[in-house]
XYZ file of C-alpha atoms in Angstrom:
659
model
C 9.091 -18.050 51.431
C 7.419 -17.996 48.070
C 6.953 -21.258 46.219
C 9.563 -21.926 43.532
C 8.502 -21.545 39.909
C 7.574 -24.665 37.921
C 10.247 -26.302 35.772
C 10.659 -25.038 32.252
C 13.684 -26.921 31.033
C 14.374 -30.671 31.064
C 17.306 -31.739 33.254
C 19.358 -33.134 30.436
C 22.709 -31.443 30.567
C 25.784 -31.711 32.778
C 25.895 -29.604 35.917
C 28.523 -27.151 34.653
C 26.721 -26.397 31.373
C 23.462 -24.579 30.648
C 20.511 -26.793 29.739
C 20.097 -27.689 26.096
C 17.772 -29.605 23.850
C 17.757 -33.214 25.147
C 17.637 -34.550 21.605
C 20.790 -32.724 20.561
C 23.882 -34.912 20.527
C 27.061 -33.045 19.770
C 30.403 -34.821 19.922
C 32.614 -33.143 22.481
C 36.011 -34.814 22.876
C 37.546 -34.525 26.303
C 41.192 -33.497 26.746
C 43.491 -35.913 28.453
C 41.435 -38.997 27.654
C 43.121 -41.270 25.091
C 40.143 -43.427 24.146
C 37.132 -42.406 22.126
C 33.745 -42.908 23.791
C 31.325 -45.567 22.579
C 28.701 -44.446 20.110
C 25.856 -44.748 22.608
C 27.349 -42.238 25.055
C 28.022 -38.663 23.886
C 31.521 -37.557 24.859
C 32.442 -34.757 27.198
C 33.073 -31.222 26.074
C 36.516 -29.864 26.897
C 36.559 -27.362 29.714
C 36.256 -23.751 28.690
C 39.338 -21.583 28.626
C 39.848 -19.305 31.657
C 38.050 -16.005 31.249
C 40.122 -13.021 30.305
C 38.417 -10.792 32.788
C 36.620 -11.181 36.092
C 33.761 -13.717 36.131
C 30.118 -12.827 35.963
C 28.339 -11.890 39.139
C 27.698 -15.105 41.131
C 24.358 -16.304 42.422
C 23.555 -14.885 45.847
C 25.008 -17.119 48.571
C 22.854 -18.097 51.486
C 25.587 -17.794 54.058
C 25.640 -14.815 56.401
C 28.285 -13.527 58.789
C 28.218 -15.073 62.197
C 30.242 -16.440 65.043
C 31.284 -19.820 63.716
C 33.486 -21.812 61.383
C 36.595 -21.017 59.388
C 37.471 -22.291 55.897
C 40.507 -24.513 55.454
C 43.750 -22.546 55.208
C 45.326 -21.813 51.836
C 47.922 -24.319 50.715
C 50.684 -23.558 48.263
C 51.536 -25.923 45.447
C 50.701 -26.592 41.843
C 47.204 -27.841 41.130
C 45.418 -26.081 43.987
C 42.753 -23.650 42.756
C 42.603 -20.261 44.358
C 40.029 -20.155 47.153
C 36.750 -18.518 46.154
C 36.165 -14.911 47.054
C 33.586 -12.253 46.458
C 35.269 -11.229 43.213
C 36.154 -14.730 42.056
C 33.531 -17.267 43.011
C 34.229 -20.929 42.449
C 33.359 -22.080 38.904
C 33.188 -25.739 39.906
C 29.888 -25.794 41.760
C 26.861 -26.441 39.522
C 24.496 -23.495 39.302
C 21.436 -23.708 41.430
C 18.572 -25.141 39.438
C 20.732 -26.968 36.916
C 18.851 -30.140 35.974
C 20.487 -33.559 35.634
C 21.651 -34.732 32.211
C 19.757 -37.552 30.513
C 21.029 -41.097 31.031
C 24.225 -41.867 29.217
C 25.323 -38.246 28.795
C 28.573 -37.208 30.366
C 28.843 -34.296 32.763
C 31.286 -31.522 32.073
C 34.894 -31.844 33.079
C 35.998 -30.819 36.563
C 39.236 -29.010 37.178
C 40.942 -28.097 33.928
C 44.468 -27.765 35.210
C 46.496 -30.994 35.527
C 46.983 -32.092 39.087
C 48.852 -35.002 40.558
C 47.171 -37.208 43.141
C 48.560 -36.905 46.629
C 50.676 -39.553 48.355
C 49.322 -42.220 50.667
C 49.568 -41.577 54.366
C 52.202 -43.525 56.184
C 49.832 -46.017 57.759
C 46.158 -46.378 58.612
C 46.773 -45.624 62.266
C 49.470 -43.001 61.930
C 48.936 -41.079 58.699
C 51.748 -38.814 57.649
C 51.052 -35.152 57.085
C 50.057 -34.876 53.403
C 52.040 -32.721 51.045
C 50.150 -30.376 48.724
C 48.369 -32.543 46.188
C 44.901 -33.461 45.077
C 42.718 -35.259 47.552
C 44.402 -33.960 50.715
C 42.165 -31.211 52.083
C 42.851 -29.015 55.047
C 42.250 -30.168 58.603
C 40.406 -28.489 61.380
C 41.068 -28.024 65.029
C 37.532 -29.099 65.843
C 36.614 -25.880 67.643
C 34.067 -23.250 66.709
C 35.732 -20.469 64.779
C 34.732 -17.386 62.839
C 33.275 -18.340 59.429
C 34.515 -16.997 56.147
C 32.694 -13.839 55.163
C 30.179 -14.518 52.417
C 29.568 -12.341 49.420
C 27.391 -9.229 49.740
C 24.497 -10.628 47.782
C 21.942 -11.357 50.434
C 21.049 -13.613 53.298
C 20.861 -17.403 53.312
C 17.910 -19.346 52.032
C 17.079 -22.216 54.354
C 17.717 -25.666 52.894
C 15.653 -28.772 53.395
C 12.308 -28.639 51.684
C 13.121 -25.403 49.867
C 14.197 -25.979 46.272
C 16.546 -23.856 44.208
C 15.338 -21.346 41.650
C 14.657 -22.802 38.251
C 12.423 -25.617 39.392
C 14.905 -28.502 39.464
C 17.514 -29.176 42.101
C 21.098 -29.528 40.876
C 22.463 -33.022 40.321
C 25.797 -34.354 41.464
C 28.722 -33.386 39.332
C 29.443 -36.854 38.087
C 27.956 -40.331 38.356
C 25.597 -41.599 41.238
C 24.018 -44.149 44.663
C 21.005 -46.474 49.818
C 20.355 -43.879 52.115
C 23.379 -41.567 52.099
C 25.827 -42.011 54.909
C 24.298 -45.298 55.960
C 24.210 -48.701 54.311
C 21.277 -49.866 52.273
C 19.163 -52.101 54.466
C 17.934 -55.500 53.420
C 14.624 -56.327 55.067
C 14.594 -59.857 56.506
C 11.740 -62.220 55.963
C 10.395 -61.678 59.460
C 10.328 -58.462 61.511
C 13.136 -57.885 63.967
C 13.574 -55.511 66.854
C 15.085 -52.096 66.433
C 15.021 -49.378 63.804
C 15.518 -49.651 60.086
C 19.304 -49.479 60.138
C 21.663 -52.033 61.667
C 24.291 -50.086 63.546
C 26.962 -52.596 62.672
C 26.348 -51.969 58.972
C 26.042 -55.635 58.131
C 24.704 -57.139 54.959
C 21.868 -59.580 55.469
C 22.602 -62.347 53.028
C 19.873 -63.887 50.892
C 18.364 -67.090 52.234
C 19.770 -70.372 50.999
C 17.252 -72.570 49.222
C 16.950 -75.960 50.908
C 17.210 -78.971 48.650
C 15.125 -81.902 49.839
C 16.589 -85.213 48.791
C 14.426 -88.227 49.509
C 15.950 -91.632 48.936
C 13.409 -94.267 47.986
C 14.759 -97.662 46.852
C 18.125 -96.105 46.052
C 16.571 -93.397 43.798
C 17.125 -89.757 44.836
C 14.140 -87.510 44.197
C 15.250 -83.874 44.000
C 12.719 -81.138 44.710
C 12.962 -78.264 42.219
C 15.488 -80.045 39.966
C 16.568 -78.318 36.767
C 16.928 -81.245 34.373
C 18.738 -79.221 31.720
C 21.494 -78.078 34.081
C 22.266 -81.120 36.165
C 25.583 -81.212 37.924
C 27.443 -84.233 36.569
C 30.089 -84.134 39.285
C 28.089 -84.781 42.432
C 25.347 -86.995 41.042
C 22.677 -85.006 42.911
C 21.220 -83.145 39.963
C 21.793 -79.743 41.607
C 20.561 -76.814 39.506
C 22.692 -73.808 38.604
C 20.700 -71.627 40.995
C 21.277 -74.057 43.838
C 24.962 -74.291 42.997
C 25.214 -70.511 43.066
C 23.626 -70.336 46.497
C 25.845 -73.113 47.838
C 28.911 -71.306 46.477
C 27.752 -68.086 48.114
C 27.409 -69.877 51.462
C 30.950 -71.254 51.167
C 32.407 -67.929 50.012
C 31.067 -65.901 52.919
C 33.823 -65.251 55.402
C 32.217 -63.714 58.462
C 28.957 -61.924 59.027
C 29.144 -58.321 57.935
C 32.022 -58.705 55.468
C 32.099 -58.684 51.690
C 32.296 -62.350 50.633
C 35.365 -63.534 48.769
C 34.734 -64.023 45.065
C 35.798 -67.060 43.059
C 35.296 -65.203 39.773
C 36.719 -61.802 38.917
C 33.879 -60.889 36.571
C 30.284 -60.513 37.694
C 27.236 -61.788 35.865
C 24.313 -59.740 34.638
C 21.267 -60.772 36.687
C 18.307 -58.856 35.217
C 16.967 -55.480 34.173
C 13.630 -53.671 34.256
C 13.175 -51.643 31.081
C 12.340 -47.966 31.233
C 8.626 -47.157 30.920
C 6.695 -45.744 28.009
C 4.022 -43.035 28.190
C 5.386 -41.386 31.329
C 2.655 -39.090 32.740
C 4.931 -36.090 33.261
C 5.390 -32.716 31.614
C 9.144 -33.255 31.347
C 10.332 -35.753 33.920
C 9.268 -37.596 37.045
C 11.065 -38.535 40.246
C 11.240 -42.302 40.766
C 12.845 -42.275 44.207
C 12.152 -45.343 46.312
C 14.149 -48.594 46.383
C 14.302 -51.277 49.068
C 15.348 -54.926 49.311
C 14.150 -57.947 51.254
C 15.790 -61.358 51.517
C 14.276 -62.380 48.194
C 13.087 -59.235 46.451
C 14.239 -55.925 45.023
C 11.391 -53.424 45.393
C 11.132 -50.302 43.204
C 8.656 -47.432 43.342
C 8.059 -46.830 39.651
C 5.964 -44.330 37.719
C 2.659 -46.122 38.278
C 3.160 -48.741 41.014
C 5.417 -50.251 43.642
C 6.800 -53.493 42.194
C 8.887 -56.290 43.644
C 11.286 -58.415 41.572
C 12.950 -61.695 42.422
C 16.612 -60.896 43.054
C 17.726 -64.077 41.275
C 15.581 -64.084 38.150
C 14.102 -60.594 37.938
C 10.618 -62.106 37.789
C 7.895 -59.779 39.036
C 6.641 -61.000 42.421
C 3.945 -58.496 43.354
C 2.549 -55.078 42.455
C 0.823 -52.340 44.443
C -0.797 -49.834 42.092
C -0.066 -46.207 42.958
C -0.758 -43.285 40.648
C 2.332 -41.142 41.002
C 2.829 -37.419 40.524
C 6.047 -35.835 39.317
C 7.477 -35.087 42.779
C 6.150 -37.884 44.980
C 8.688 -38.796 47.653
C 9.429 -42.165 49.205
C 11.227 -42.948 52.438
C 14.725 -44.159 51.490
C 14.765 -46.620 54.389
C 12.458 -49.249 55.876
C 11.783 -50.416 59.417
C 10.898 -54.003 60.281
C 9.888 -54.656 56.684
C 7.694 -51.544 56.355
C 8.099 -48.230 54.566
C 6.048 -45.227 53.407
C 5.522 -43.502 50.048
C 3.568 -40.517 48.752
C 1.239 -40.994 45.802
C -1.550 -39.302 43.865
C -1.362 -36.888 40.931
C -0.434 -34.075 43.337
C 1.426 -36.354 45.779
C -1.337 -35.530 48.261
C -1.658 -39.047 49.679
C 0.508 -41.265 51.888
C 0.630 -45.065 51.970
C 2.287 -47.570 54.283
C 3.688 -50.679 52.578
C 4.556 -54.143 53.862
C 7.635 -54.960 51.765
C 7.840 -58.581 52.920
C 4.279 -59.585 52.072
C 3.694 -57.098 49.266
C 0.584 -55.314 50.491
C -0.597 -51.823 51.316
C -0.974 -51.389 55.073
C -2.983 -48.166 54.943
C -3.727 -45.094 52.809
C -4.267 -41.552 54.085
C -4.777 -38.072 52.633
C -2.145 -35.606 53.821
C -3.559 -32.802 56.001
C -4.980 -30.015 53.843
C -4.996 -26.325 54.765
C -8.224 -24.955 56.161
C -10.708 -24.440 53.354
C -8.744 -26.542 50.831
C -9.843 -29.866 49.378
C -6.376 -31.407 49.431
C -2.820 -30.718 50.526
C -0.720 -28.595 48.192
C 2.471 -30.661 48.212
C 5.721 -29.314 46.750
C 9.211 -30.733 47.239
C 8.288 -33.338 49.862
C 10.762 -35.321 51.977
C 9.770 -38.628 53.566
C 11.518 -40.698 56.235
C 10.940 -43.782 58.368
C 12.268 -44.573 61.838
C 10.934 -47.348 64.047
C 7.155 -47.332 63.657
C 6.982 -43.724 62.465
C 6.591 -42.525 58.898
C 7.058 -38.755 58.543
C 6.811 -36.368 55.603
C 7.457 -32.633 55.244
C 6.794 -30.332 52.313
C 6.681 -26.624 51.647
C 3.841 -25.468 53.850
C 3.186 -28.547 55.925
C 4.246 -31.797 57.583
C 2.668 -34.928 59.038
C 3.647 -38.186 60.727
C 1.854 -41.531 60.815
C 1.971 -44.791 62.704
C 3.670 -47.020 60.163
C 1.558 -50.054 61.081
C -1.923 -48.566 61.501
C -1.745 -45.310 59.524
C -2.983 -43.278 62.501
C -2.000 -39.602 62.303
C 0.592 -38.942 65.007
C 1.122 -35.214 64.534
C 0.752 -32.291 62.164
C 1.260 -28.517 62.502
C -0.719 -27.113 65.428
C -1.041 -23.715 63.773
C -1.802 -22.656 60.221
C 1.307 -20.468 60.025
C 3.681 -21.482 62.813
C 6.702 -19.331 63.510
C 8.926 -22.432 63.465
C 8.167 -25.397 61.226
C 9.529 -28.852 60.525
C 10.692 -28.587 56.918
C 12.529 -31.894 56.462
C 13.074 -35.315 58.008
C 15.818 -37.950 58.087
C 15.156 -41.463 59.369
C 17.172 -44.461 60.473
C 18.273 -45.155 64.033
C 16.407 -42.023 65.152
C 14.014 -39.575 63.516
C 15.634 -36.187 62.955
C 13.641 -33.091 61.974
C 15.011 -29.916 60.410
C 13.339 -26.944 62.112
C 13.338 -23.496 60.495
C 12.098 -20.349 62.189
C 10.967 -17.551 59.917
C 12.659 -16.356 56.765
C 16.438 -16.492 57.246
C 15.876 -17.157 60.929
C 17.661 -19.710 63.116
C 17.672 -23.365 62.117
C 18.145 -26.474 64.203
C 18.010 -30.252 64.181
C 15.719 -32.064 66.614
C 15.286 -35.680 67.511
C 11.595 -36.348 68.063
C 9.614 -39.063 69.837
C 6.559 -41.022 68.692
C 4.297 -38.065 69.533
C 6.423 -35.520 67.694
C 7.780 -34.021 70.913
C 11.325 -32.720 71.024
C 13.809 -35.069 72.682
C 17.061 -33.255 71.909
C 18.032 -30.252 69.815
C 21.156 -28.806 68.179
C 21.015 -25.218 67.002
C 23.163 -24.369 64.011
C 25.721 -21.632 64.749
C 25.078 -18.202 63.275
C 26.255 -17.912 59.701
C 25.754 -21.592 58.865
C 23.117 -23.488 56.933
C 22.236 -27.130 57.456
C 22.528 -28.753 54.026
C 22.596 -32.540 54.491
C 22.439 -35.244 57.147
C 24.730 -38.116 56.121
C 24.033 -40.403 59.064
C 21.731 -40.388 62.092
C 23.902 -42.661 64.279
C 26.489 -41.261 64.553
C 24.903 -37.969 63.579
C 27.021 -36.430 60.799
C 25.771 -33.156 59.317
C 26.986 -31.226 56.268
C 26.764 -27.443 56.609
C 27.547 -24.360 54.571
C 29.525 -21.772 56.511
C 30.223 -18.918 54.101
C 30.693 -21.093 51.025
C 31.040 -19.720 47.518
C 27.398 -20.454 46.697
C 24.165 -21.468 48.348
C 24.552 -25.251 47.990
C 28.184 -25.553 49.061
C 29.232 -27.859 51.904
C 32.187 -26.421 53.782
C 32.134 -28.342 57.070
C 31.005 -31.602 58.607
C 29.596 -31.486 62.130
C 29.751 -34.557 64.333
C 27.016 -34.659 66.984
C 26.320 -37.142 69.750
C 23.175 -39.256 69.878
C 21.750 -36.582 72.167
C 22.633 -33.922 69.545
C 25.472 -32.366 71.497
C 28.298 -30.822 69.484
C 31.433 -32.966 69.428
C 33.643 -31.637 66.635
C 33.850 -29.966 63.262
C 35.712 -31.138 60.167
C 36.439 -28.358 57.689
C 36.725 -29.443 54.060
C 37.534 -27.692 50.801
C 34.253 -27.243 48.959
C 36.059 -27.255 45.591
C 37.745 -30.614 46.138
C 34.832 -32.763 47.218
C 31.634 -33.541 45.416
C 28.356 -34.496 47.025
C 26.159 -36.282 44.519
C 22.396 -35.825 44.486
C 19.545 -35.056 42.119
C 17.245 -33.727 44.828
C 17.602 -31.188 47.631
C 16.322 -33.181 50.605
C 18.301 -33.641 53.801
C 19.010 -37.301 52.991
C 19.435 -37.056 49.233
C 23.237 -37.345 49.013
C 24.263 -40.838 47.945
C 28.072 -40.894 47.803
C 28.988 -40.390 51.472
C 29.590 -43.540 53.530
C 29.779 -43.509 57.340
C 31.464 -46.411 59.162
C 29.932 -46.149 62.630
C 31.953 -49.046 64.065
C 35.278 -47.406 63.247
C 34.194 -43.744 63.469
C 35.124 -42.917 59.883
C 33.444 -40.972 57.091
C 34.368 -41.533 53.433
C 34.099 -38.706 50.890
C 34.637 -38.588 47.133
C 36.918 -35.978 45.561
C 36.185 -34.180 42.341
C 37.712 -35.285 39.038
C 41.130 -34.005 38.011
C 43.774 -34.697 35.387
C 46.625 -37.022 36.341
C 48.944 -37.789 33.454
C 46.892 -39.345 30.669
C 43.809 -40.071 32.771
C 41.062 -38.159 34.516
C 40.673 -39.668 37.945
C 39.742 -38.976 41.549
C 40.191 -40.339 45.065
C 38.162 -41.418 48.087
C 39.221 -39.744 51.338
C 38.435 -40.847 54.886
C 38.252 -38.687 58.023
C 38.327 -39.812 61.627
C 35.081 -38.743 63.297
C 36.711 -39.071 66.720
C 39.533 -36.616 66.020
C 38.315 -34.719 62.958
C 41.619 -35.462 61.233
C 42.362 -36.826 57.794
C 42.790 -40.597 57.948
C 43.566 -41.984 54.478
C 43.451 -41.231 50.771
C 42.557 -44.095 48.431
C 43.793 -43.670 44.863
C 42.980 -45.864 41.885
C 44.925 -44.056 39.143
C 42.526 -45.091 36.370
C 40.178 -43.284 34.043
C 36.877 -42.398 35.655
C 35.522 -41.581 39.067
C 35.424 -43.817 42.126
C 32.350 -43.580 44.359
C 31.974 -45.136 47.836
C 28.811 -47.249 48.091
C 28.758 -49.399 51.235
C 30.843 -50.484 54.222
C 31.190 -53.994 55.671
C 33.607 -55.162 58.325
C 35.647 -51.956 58.164
C 36.141 -52.157 54.378
C 34.404 -49.918 51.857
C 32.968 -51.020 48.529
C 33.411 -48.428 45.775
C 32.352 -48.306 42.137
C 34.879 -47.115 39.531
C 32.900 -45.983 36.509
C 35.696 -46.239 33.918
C 34.810 -42.975 32.208
C 33.950 -43.289 28.516
C 36.698 -45.669 27.582
C 36.429 -48.623 29.958
C 33.753 -50.758 31.628
C 33.103 -50.129 35.301
C 34.339 -52.230 38.201
C 33.951 -52.635 41.953
C 36.895 -51.982 44.243
C 37.297 -52.711 47.958
C 39.013 -49.963 49.936
C 41.019 -51.657 52.683
C 42.197 -49.371 55.508
C 44.764 -52.005 56.491
C 46.618 -51.618 53.181
C 45.470 -48.165 52.070
C 44.728 -49.596 48.621
C 41.716 -49.910 46.330
C 41.764 -53.652 45.664
C 39.941 -55.200 42.644
C 36.701 -56.928 43.640
C 34.410 -57.421 40.640
C 34.628 -56.454 36.982
C 31.374 -55.652 35.229
C 29.969 -58.381 32.941
C 30.239 -58.481 29.155
C 26.499 -59.069 28.851
C 24.633 -55.762 28.573
C 28.041 -54.083 28.763
C 26.914 -50.842 27.126
C 23.856 -50.511 29.377
C 25.854 -51.174 32.546
C 28.528 -48.697 31.490
C 25.936 -45.993 30.829
C 24.116 -46.599 34.110
C 27.342 -46.604 36.102
C 28.462 -43.327 34.554
C 25.118 -41.514 34.657
C 24.283 -38.775 37.130
C 20.772 -40.221 37.160
C 21.774 -43.542 38.742
C 22.104 -44.519 42.371
C 24.126 -47.659 43.107
C 23.062 -49.914 45.974
C 24.820 -53.000 47.331
C 22.436 -55.540 48.910
C 22.168 -59.342 48.978
C 25.676 -59.507 47.467
C 24.266 -57.820 44.372
C 24.995 -54.432 42.812
C 21.771 -52.643 41.876
C 21.679 -49.704 39.451
C 18.613 -47.648 40.397
C 17.274 -44.912 38.115
C 16.282 -41.788 40.056
C 14.295 -39.870 37.427
C 12.523 -40.817 34.216
C 11.687 -38.652 31.230
C 8.517 -38.180 29.243
C 10.702 -38.617 26.160
C 11.182 -42.377 26.399
C 14.298 -42.230 24.186
C 16.099 -40.646 27.156
C 15.257 -43.489 29.549
C 17.579 -46.384 30.231
C 16.571 -49.303 32.417
C 14.480 -48.489 35.467
C 16.515 -51.042 37.422
C 19.429 -53.380 36.654
C 21.305 -55.927 38.771
C 24.802 -57.431 38.603
C 26.123 -60.100 40.954
């Protein structure tokens, strides 16, 4: 496959609109939204009127006829768009290559026709059959079936490391956030056994600071006392920070659950301002965020930096010259991770996140006769003591502790190549054979040898891996365009097929700003309860534009529940604890964002935390932006910027925290 052309347009417009000058700000009022947007955030443009004639010829889909998969059946009822066909492709999927809008700019509206949200199922355990309505997609029998016939515009282009035409991968349709499908991992202060993900999806709570009180002659000497904020009630001179930690300890219910809050509104913890003098032609990827018990660690444009989660004070820095596309493993293992660095992203580095030091540095394998690796669209992953990276034209894996090279391609031009990796409980490689040839997923051992393999059925493309345990895979089986996700495959830990869940590609949105296997950030997998949570697209409901979060049972493949919030803005699942899901409601233009807890026992989206008044405009912009990933760790909500612009006026904070 030829290498994609370099970018020529900054990703500064919504997915459904063509790119425009990033400095242009044109007011575009949105229909159905009663409130005017704040001055700092340009408003949405109303959706275009339906075309009088047939739409323009669609981009060539990558799907090809085969022996698998059927789309969900048509459902009658107002509000359901007609299923895409060769003559009428879906207008709701962003065009391939559409860059992300700059921070604070709204994406284009979703469905234009008003639609009413669907009813709740009867109960969490025995959901009633949903009536036609938004958020209730079709269900699948779980068996292999004939896929929908794709359009006649060519064969599929393998996903993974291959980018779309135009230079920049398409962003999510609206809003952003750890490693998709699995919870963000907090690295403890000391290494522990096992991989980088805890299978029980528990939050590791920040350590409680011990207060040493020494009584000498009736006088209490307090270590670390804050004299300006003494507690008058207990006579111990406890500081505000110590009080906060003591309250947190009391509020925690059981390990692995979201702690009960005594205050409805959160407090703004800190922010890291966006950089100046970004060394990029247009923009730069800033992927890479991890947490430890005491630190939030961000791979920035020129270094890996750690910040105290309480104060935001910089704790340590590892300098790393960063190119525009340098990848970073989204997970860590036993306090270690791996990043790419160098002007051409031609180098790899292992990092000790707990102690803040570089473990090793290595040059990626270069082709014969070349001085350095030619790295384009890399994907990095960590599992156990393995750090692996794949890019167009090559791959390599290293011992995460020593930096020893574990494997690389045995041939200069192998017939089958590892073009992407996903880490976590096990290391999964995407294997592609030839142009438009068969694709498969493999679990590999510490020497790169195949342990298990699942071959994708004919006519399907592997698009995303949402979780590695259980293994949940998003595929495109004859979708309306090349980046559509039409089905979820559930595989066993030994990569054996278990079931298929067919979904309506026009009703669900999978948010990402990159095209890697693990780059979707709004799918949450609850491995303990065998559930997957998806986010629906925006739609009009009365006077508000809203959406829902839908859960499917991975054991049966059936729809489980639909969580509605009925408010302006989108609701995005972020993390799962103790069977409950934390979701961020962005509030649209008119309202501040808020956290909601989705409780399967009640079927409701319960209020959890309102966003603070301090830095209200910044938090609202970050929560709404397609360039932000939200991570919940250490009982703190982190807003993580995914890309930064050379034009510093387009950059918001690199990182912000609310607790």
